[in-house]
Every structure is written in C-alpha cells, then in structure tokens.
C-alpha cells in the first residue's frame, strides 16, 4: 500500500477542514437555537401543522424567509405574494453564491448542488472568512464549507423540532429573538477594520431604518445596495 | 394542499437563488468591479438587519435610555469589538437585555 502523503500544518486535510467548519458554527449555533425554537412556536401559532413547520425548515432552510412566510400564510396572503417575498428576502444569497462561486468551480456538480443547499447567512459568514484566508490552500476548503453547513443544518432542524413541540411554552418576554441580532453584531463588528467597511455598515443600517416602511422587506434590499455602493465609492477615493 | 405548494415553491426559489451563480459562473466570469462590490455584501446586509432591531424594536424609532435593546446592543457592539467573539457578544447582550 502507498503511504498517504504527510499533511503539513499549512495544508489541513479533509477531516481537519470539516471539523474546523463544524467548530466555526458552534458560537453561531447558540444564536440560532433560540431563533429555531421561536420559529417552531410562531409557525404553529400561524396555523401550520407540525409537519408543515418542520418541512419548511428542511425545504426552505432560510430563517428570515421562514418567519415572514409563516406570518404571511397565517394572514392568508396569496401564493404569488409569498413567493415574491421569498425572492426578495433571499436575493442576498445570490451575492453570497456569486462571491463563493469562483472558488467552487473545481468541484463536481454534486458537490456544488449540495453546498448551494447549505448556503445560509450563518454558513456563509464563517466560510467566506475561511476562503478569504490566503494562508490555507484551496484544496480542501470545501470540506470546511460542508462542516459549517451540516452543523448549521442540524442545529436548525433540531431547534425547529424542539420549538414545534414546546409550542407556546416559551414566554415572549424572554426576548430570545434578540439573540439573532446579537449574532450578526458578533459577526459584523470584527469585520469593520477599514473606513470603507465602517461606512458601508453605517449607511446600510441608517438606510434600513429610513426605508423600513417599504413593503416586502424591500428596505433591506435598498439598504444593502446603498451600503455596498458607499463602500465601493470610498475605496476608490 | 395550498400550504404545501407554497412551502415547496419557497424552497425551489431559495435553492435556485443559492445555486444559480455557482453553476452559471462556468460561463459568466465575474468582473473585478463586481468582486470588489461583493466584498461589502455581508457587512452591508447584516448591518441593515441589525440597526432596525436596535433602534426600532417596537416598530417606531426609539433612541432613549428606555430602549433596552439599544443599550444591550451598544454593549454587545463594544464586546464584539474588544473580544472578536460571537459567543461573548450573545451572552453579554442577552444578560444586558434581561437586566436593563
């Protein structure tokens, strides 16, 4: 038998990358668990059956779209409105996918179809940081993506299931929904190392507040574009 | 039946959005200008989610000491800046929210 080539510290193997991906999601999972619990509770309150609530977590697998979807279904919104809302709320994933895409071109079709399914805000956050790290070679980085995606998937499905069964037992006064905003703060703040990044964050945040009255979460889309525009413009100065 | 159709449609749309650029990039290479812009996507989008959560928790703008989420959020921003640790940011932010 041929001996496996020694893996240097600079080039982590598949298992090491996969585990690093799983571990990168651990702190984020803590912020996601309450969100999944609350989603389970909200979905039942909106009139979904436990099977439908759980299936939405598996099929859609996108927190904010699921929350808004459950709410709109409860209000009896027509199907085209629900689909349009999903498109608008999740269009940001197009940009995540486009950013990671070039680094995934060497992978098989199966890998890319699987990783696309696992491309959530949370998995993207740690995976994008890992891909940006030029110290580690590209060879096995998709295993990191897989580990992060699987960890987040498991956390989301499990917390949804617990939320569905706990039902309305969790009092809203605990304010557990706030844990998601805190998670995003923990991700964004360390990235604000340059003036263009800081400007992008401030402009996007202020625009989102000013544009919050726009329907279908369009304010979020405009705010994101405004932040990106200012960041690019400042970098050219 | 309509509910199931709605959920499956939402899933197809979401998956299509996540998959299309990864697959179509084989034919459409991204310009460097677009790549530069995409660098700002996570910071811009996440900030657009965060700020309304902090300064308008009840639906209207509330910049006062009575807004516990704003105070807890500011403390969390400070913790995130000093520790660069998501877990500490969540723990300190939630405890602050409960105490304030």
mmCIF file of C-alpha atoms in Angstrom, chain A:
data_model
loop_
_atom_site.group_PDB
_atom_site.id
_atom_site.type_symbol
_atom_site.label_atom_id
_atom_site.label_comp_id
_atom_site.label_asym_id
_atom_site.label_seq_id
_atom_site.Cartn_x
_atom_site.Cartn_y
_atom_site.Cartn_z
ATOM 1 C CA UNK A 1 0.000 0.000 0.000
ATOM 2 C CA UNK A 2 1.103 3.508 -0.816
ATOM 3 C CA UNK A 3 1.596 5.768 2.107
ATOM 4 C CA UNK A 4 -0.598 8.826 2.360
ATOM 5 C CA UNK A 5 1.486 11.940 1.795
ATOM 6 C CA UNK A 6 2.235 13.734 5.028
ATOM 7 C CA UNK A 7 -0.078 16.641 5.642
ATOM 8 C CA UNK A 8 1.747 19.744 6.707
ATOM 9 C CA UNK A 9 0.325 22.270 9.102
ATOM 10 C CA UNK A 10 -0.141 24.646 6.161
ATOM 11 C CA UNK A 11 -2.374 22.203 4.298
ATOM 12 C CA UNK A 12 -5.123 20.788 6.536
ATOM 13 C CA UNK A 13 -6.731 17.520 5.385
ATOM 14 C CA UNK A 14 -10.399 16.849 4.707
ATOM 15 C CA UNK A 15 -11.237 15.853 8.275
ATOM 16 C CA UNK A 16 -9.399 18.802 9.786
ATOM 17 C CA UNK A 17 -11.185 21.212 7.447
ATOM 18 C CA UNK A 18 -14.591 19.585 8.121
ATOM 19 C CA UNK A 19 -14.093 19.826 11.880
ATOM 20 C CA UNK A 20 -12.892 23.408 11.631
ATOM 21 C CA UNK A 21 -16.104 24.183 9.731
ATOM 22 C CA UNK A 22 -18.244 22.481 12.384
ATOM 23 C CA UNK A 23 -16.411 24.331 15.165
ATOM 24 C CA UNK A 24 -16.746 27.679 13.395
ATOM 25 C CA UNK A 25 -20.531 27.303 13.716
ATOM 26 C CA UNK A 26 -20.590 26.439 17.444
ATOM 27 C CA UNK A 27 -20.865 30.019 18.770
ATOM 28 C CA UNK A 28 -23.264 30.874 15.945
ATOM 29 C CA UNK A 29 -25.397 27.815 16.741
ATOM 30 C CA UNK A 30 -26.007 29.317 20.184
ATOM 31 C CA UNK A 31 -27.580 32.319 18.496
ATOM 32 C CA UNK A 32 -29.511 30.150 16.035
ATOM 33 C CA UNK A 33 -31.075 27.766 18.589
ATOM 34 C CA UNK A 34 -33.414 30.361 20.164
ATOM 35 C CA UNK A 35 -34.323 31.559 16.668
ATOM 36 C CA UNK A 36 -35.234 27.994 15.618
ATOM 37 C CA UNK A 37 -37.221 27.478 18.824
ATOM 38 C CA UNK A 38 -39.151 30.683 18.243
ATOM 39 C CA UNK A 39 -39.734 29.808 14.591
ATOM 40 C CA UNK A 40 -41.308 26.488 15.655
ATOM 41 C CA UNK A 41 -43.586 28.310 18.083
ATOM 42 C CA UNK A 42 -44.530 31.061 15.608
ATOM 43 C CA UNK A 43 -45.207 28.642 12.749
ATOM 44 C CA UNK A 44 -47.731 26.672 14.831
ATOM 45 C CA UNK A 45 -49.343 29.875 16.055
ATOM 46 C CA UNK A 46 -49.750 30.933 12.415
ATOM 47 C CA UNK A 47 -51.708 27.762 11.726
ATOM 48 C CA UNK A 48 -49.130 25.436 10.176
ATOM 49 C CA UNK A 49 -49.236 21.781 11.197
ATOM 50 C CA UNK A 50 -46.125 20.423 12.981
ATOM 51 C CA UNK A 51 -45.236 18.507 9.790
ATOM 52 C CA UNK A 52 -45.516 21.659 7.655
ATOM 53 C CA UNK A 53 -43.476 23.729 10.116
ATOM 54 C CA UNK A 54 -40.698 21.144 10.163
ATOM 55 C CA UNK A 55 -40.831 20.609 6.385
ATOM 56 C CA UNK A 56 -40.403 24.342 5.818
ATOM 57 C CA UNK A 57 -37.153 24.252 7.826
ATOM 58 C CA UNK A 58 -35.893 21.361 5.699
ATOM 59 C CA UNK A 59 -37.145 22.560 2.284
ATOM 60 C CA UNK A 60 -36.683 26.340 2.528
ATOM 61 C CA UNK A 61 -33.871 26.360 5.136
ATOM 62 C CA UNK A 62 -33.747 30.178 5.408
ATOM 63 C CA UNK A 63 -34.671 31.700 8.775
ATOM 64 C CA UNK A 64 -35.958 35.162 7.923
ATOM 65 C CA UNK A 65 -37.922 33.922 4.877
ATOM 66 C CA UNK A 66 -39.498 31.197 7.034
ATOM 67 C CA UNK A 67 -40.566 33.686 9.712
ATOM 68 C CA UNK A 68 -42.082 36.039 7.192
ATOM 69 C CA UNK A 69 -43.594 33.102 5.263
ATOM 70 C CA UNK A 70 -45.309 31.693 8.355
ATOM 71 C CA UNK A 71 -46.629 35.132 9.264
ATOM 72 C CA UNK A 72 -47.985 35.798 5.751
ATOM 73 C CA UNK A 73 -49.554 32.325 5.499
ATOM 74 C CA UNK A 74 -51.274 32.970 8.833
ATOM 75 C CA UNK A 75 -52.692 36.185 7.380
ATOM 76 C CA UNK A 76 -53.926 34.277 4.332
ATOM 77 C CA UNK A 77 -51.644 36.102 1.852
ATOM 78 C CA UNK A 78 -51.940 34.813 -1.742
ATOM 79 C CA UNK A 79 -49.354 32.389 -3.040
ATOM 80 C CA UNK A 80 -47.658 34.799 -5.539
ATOM 81 C CA UNK A 81 -47.080 37.303 -2.711
ATOM 82 C CA UNK A 82 -45.415 34.609 -0.611
ATOM 83 C CA UNK A 83 -43.166 33.541 -3.474
ATOM 84 C CA UNK A 84 -42.236 37.144 -4.347
ATOM 85 C CA UNK A 85 -41.448 37.856 -0.704
ATOM 86 C CA UNK A 86 -39.216 34.789 -0.544
ATOM 87 C CA UNK A 87 -37.386 36.010 -3.648
ATOM 88 C CA UNK A 88 -36.840 39.497 -2.219
ATOM 89 C CA UNK A 89 -35.856 38.362 1.266
ATOM 90 C CA UNK A 90 -33.396 35.776 -0.048
ATOM 91 C CA UNK A 91 -31.927 37.645 -3.010
ATOM 92 C CA UNK A 92 -28.871 38.410 -0.864
ATOM 93 C CA UNK A 93 -27.922 34.742 -1.207
ATOM 94 C CA UNK A 94 -27.368 35.399 -4.914
ATOM 95 C CA UNK A 95 -24.486 37.639 -3.902
ATOM 96 C CA UNK A 96 -23.102 35.120 -1.381
ATOM 97 C CA UNK A 97 -23.239 32.432 -4.046
ATOM 98 C CA UNK A 98 -21.604 34.673 -6.651
ATOM 99 C CA UNK A 99 -18.829 35.527 -4.235
ATOM 100 C CA UNK A 100 -18.023 31.936 -3.261
ATOM 101 C CA UNK A 101 -18.725 30.548 -6.756
ATOM 102 C CA UNK A 102 -15.290 31.127 -8.341
ATOM 103 C CA UNK A 103 -13.641 29.132 -5.539
ATOM 104 C CA UNK A 104 -16.025 26.190 -6.080
ATOM 105 C CA UNK A 105 -15.531 25.792 -9.838
ATOM 106 C CA UNK A 106 -13.082 22.892 -9.464
ATOM 107 C CA UNK A 107 -15.701 20.836 -7.597
ATOM 108 C CA UNK A 108 -18.011 18.215 -9.100
ATOM 109 C CA UNK A 109 -21.622 19.072 -9.925
ATOM 110 C CA UNK A 110 -22.803 17.012 -6.931
ATOM 111 C CA UNK A 111 -20.637 18.972 -4.516
ATOM 112 C CA UNK A 112 -21.847 22.300 -5.879
ATOM 113 C CA UNK A 113 -25.522 21.237 -5.748
ATOM 114 C CA UNK A 114 -25.052 20.124 -2.126
ATOM 115 C CA UNK A 115 -23.131 23.217 -0.996
ATOM 116 C CA UNK A 116 -25.722 25.518 -2.626
ATOM 117 C CA UNK A 117 -28.402 23.893 -0.445
ATOM 118 C CA UNK A 118 -26.284 24.573 2.651
ATOM 119 C CA UNK A 119 -25.567 28.228 1.770
ATOM 120 C CA UNK A 120 -27.203 30.128 4.644
ATOM 121 C CA UNK A 121 -26.222 33.502 6.168
ATOM 122 C CA UNK A 122 -24.535 31.701 9.027
ATOM 123 C CA UNK A 123 -22.591 29.129 6.970
ATOM 124 C CA UNK A 124 -21.610 31.881 4.523
ATOM 125 C CA UNK A 125 -20.313 34.112 7.328
ATOM 126 C CA UNK A 126 -17.639 31.705 8.566
ATOM 127 C CA UNK A 127 -16.962 30.050 5.181
ATOM 128 C CA UNK A 128 -16.338 33.380 3.409
ATOM 129 C CA UNK A 129 -13.862 34.361 6.123
ATOM 130 C CA UNK A 130 -12.129 30.979 5.714
ATOM 131 C CA UNK A 131 -11.914 31.300 1.909
ATOM 132 C CA UNK A 132 -10.505 34.827 2.284
ATOM 133 C CA UNK A 133 -7.634 33.424 4.382
ATOM 134 C CA UNK A 134 -4.818 33.142 1.818
ATOM 135 C CA UNK A 135 -2.608 31.181 4.240
ATOM 136 C CA UNK A 136 -4.573 27.969 3.715
ATOM 137 C CA UNK A 137 -4.638 26.426 0.206
ATOM 138 C CA UNK A 138 -7.924 25.914 -1.636
ATOM 139 C CA UNK A 139 -7.531 22.112 -1.847
ATOM 140 C CA UNK A 140 -9.875 21.034 0.937
ATOM 141 C CA UNK A 141 -11.677 24.247 1.831
ATOM 142 C CA UNK A 142 -14.998 22.885 0.544
ATOM 143 C CA UNK A 143 -14.880 20.403 3.452
ATOM 144 C CA UNK A 144 -14.895 23.396 5.808
ATOM 145 C CA UNK A 145 -17.986 24.702 3.957
ATOM 146 C CA UNK A 146 -19.605 21.247 4.260
ATOM 147 C CA UNK A 147 -18.861 21.038 8.001
ATOM 148 C CA UNK A 148 -20.207 24.535 8.660
ATOM 149 C CA UNK A 149 -23.305 23.865 6.539
ATOM 150 C CA UNK A 150 -24.062 20.483 8.147
ATOM 151 C CA UNK A 151 -23.622 21.871 11.658
ATOM 152 C CA UNK A 152 -25.974 24.760 10.944
ATOM 153 C CA UNK A 153 -28.477 22.415 9.217
ATOM 154 C CA UNK A 154 -28.552 20.049 12.185
ATOM 155 C CA UNK A 155 -28.922 22.939 14.638
ATOM 156 C CA UNK A 156 -31.779 24.469 12.625
ATOM 157 C CA UNK A 157 -33.727 21.216 12.182
ATOM 158 C CA UNK A 158 -33.311 20.192 15.832
ATOM 159 C CA UNK A 159 -34.224 23.577 17.284
ATOM 160 C CA UNK A 160 -37.237 23.797 14.963
ATOM 161 C CA UNK A 161 -38.394 20.367 16.185
ATOM 162 C CA UNK A 162 -37.994 21.372 19.841
ATOM 163 C CA UNK A 163 -39.785 24.683 19.182
ATOM 164 C CA UNK A 164 -42.672 22.888 17.479
ATOM 165 C CA UNK A 165 -43.115 20.581 20.460
ATOM 166 C CA UNK A 166 -42.628 23.233 23.121
ATOM 167 C CA UNK A 167 -45.290 25.261 21.353
ATOM 168 C CA UNK A 168 -46.210 28.375 23.195
ATOM 169 C CA UNK A 169 -44.416 27.333 26.415
ATOM 170 C CA UNK A 170 -41.636 29.898 25.884
ATOM 171 C CA UNK A 171 -42.797 33.336 27.040
ATOM 172 C CA UNK A 172 -42.103 36.135 24.546
ATOM 173 C CA UNK A 173 -40.887 38.238 27.494
ATOM 174 C CA UNK A 174 -37.583 36.325 27.378
ATOM 175 C CA UNK A 175 -36.808 38.252 24.189
ATOM 176 C CA UNK A 176 -34.924 35.318 22.683
ATOM 177 C CA UNK A 177 -35.411 36.698 19.166
ATOM 178 C CA UNK A 178 -32.789 39.321 20.096
ATOM 179 C CA UNK A 179 -30.095 36.627 20.101
ATOM 180 C CA UNK A 180 -30.109 36.687 16.287
ATOM 181 C CA UNK A 181 -29.314 40.418 16.112
ATOM 182 C CA UNK A 182 -26.549 39.813 18.655
ATOM 183 C CA UNK A 183 -25.170 37.009 16.478
ATOM 184 C CA UNK A 184 -24.992 39.358 13.499
ATOM 185 C CA UNK A 185 -23.286 42.004 15.675
ATOM 186 C CA UNK A 186 -20.675 39.429 16.688
ATOM 187 C CA UNK A 187 -20.027 38.647 13.008
ATOM 188 C CA UNK A 188 -20.045 42.188 11.576
ATOM 189 C CA UNK A 189 -18.141 44.248 14.160
ATOM 190 C CA UNK A 190 -14.797 42.386 13.806
ATOM 191 C CA UNK A 191 -15.030 42.932 10.003
ATOM 192 C CA UNK A 192 -15.134 46.731 10.400
ATOM 193 C CA UNK A 193 -11.370 47.179 10.148
ATOM 194 C CA UNK A 194 -11.296 49.757 7.315
ATOM 195 C CA UNK A 195 -13.079 53.077 6.762
ATOM 196 C CA UNK A 196 -14.969 51.856 3.647
ATOM 197 C CA UNK A 197 -16.270 48.826 5.619
ATOM 198 C CA UNK A 198 -17.359 51.041 8.512
ATOM 199 C CA UNK A 199 -19.061 53.476 6.113
ATOM 200 C CA UNK A 200 -20.855 50.584 4.356
ATOM 201 C CA UNK A 201 -22.177 49.348 7.722
ATOM 202 C CA UNK A 202 -23.381 52.777 8.898
ATOM 203 C CA UNK A 203 -25.020 53.725 5.589
ATOM 204 C CA UNK A 204 -26.730 50.324 5.254
ATOM 205 C CA UNK A 205 -28.025 50.469 8.832
ATOM 206 C CA UNK A 206 -29.358 54.034 8.583
ATOM 207 C CA UNK A 207 -30.953 53.363 5.171
ATOM 208 C CA UNK A 208 -32.678 50.270 6.564
ATOM 209 C CA UNK A 209 -34.219 52.362 9.350
ATOM 210 C CA UNK A 210 -35.317 55.121 6.960
ATOM 211 C CA UNK A 211 -36.723 52.646 4.404
ATOM 212 C CA UNK A 212 -38.419 50.258 6.841
ATOM 213 C CA UNK A 213 -41.915 51.272 5.681
ATOM 214 C CA UNK A 214 -41.329 49.802 2.204
ATOM 215 C CA UNK A 215 -43.351 46.619 1.638
ATOM 216 C CA UNK A 216 -41.991 43.077 1.311
ATOM 217 C CA UNK A 217 -38.705 43.822 3.101
ATOM 218 C CA UNK A 218 -37.570 45.909 0.094
ATOM 219 C CA UNK A 219 -35.995 48.349 2.574
ATOM 220 C CA UNK A 220 -33.440 45.657 3.411
ATOM 221 C CA UNK A 221 -32.502 45.279 -0.268
ATOM 222 C CA UNK A 222 -32.129 49.051 -0.803
ATOM 223 C CA UNK A 223 -30.117 49.408 2.405
ATOM 224 C CA UNK A 224 -27.752 46.620 1.368
ATOM 225 C CA UNK A 225 -27.192 48.183 -2.053
ATOM 226 C CA UNK A 226 -26.636 51.646 -0.512
ATOM 227 C CA UNK A 227 -24.031 50.245 1.894
ATOM 228 C CA UNK A 228 -22.222 48.386 -0.890
ATOM 229 C CA UNK A 229 -22.273 51.495 -3.114
ATOM 230 C CA UNK A 230 -20.763 53.731 -0.429
ATOM 231 C CA UNK A 231 -18.126 51.128 0.455
ATOM 232 C CA UNK A 232 -17.005 50.806 -3.184
ATOM 233 C CA UNK A 233 -17.055 54.594 -3.685
ATOM 234 C CA UNK A 234 -14.951 55.227 -0.569
ATOM 235 C CA UNK A 235 -12.424 52.597 -1.545
ATOM 236 C CA UNK A 236 -11.866 54.428 -4.862
ATOM 237 C CA UNK A 237 -11.084 57.733 -3.102
#
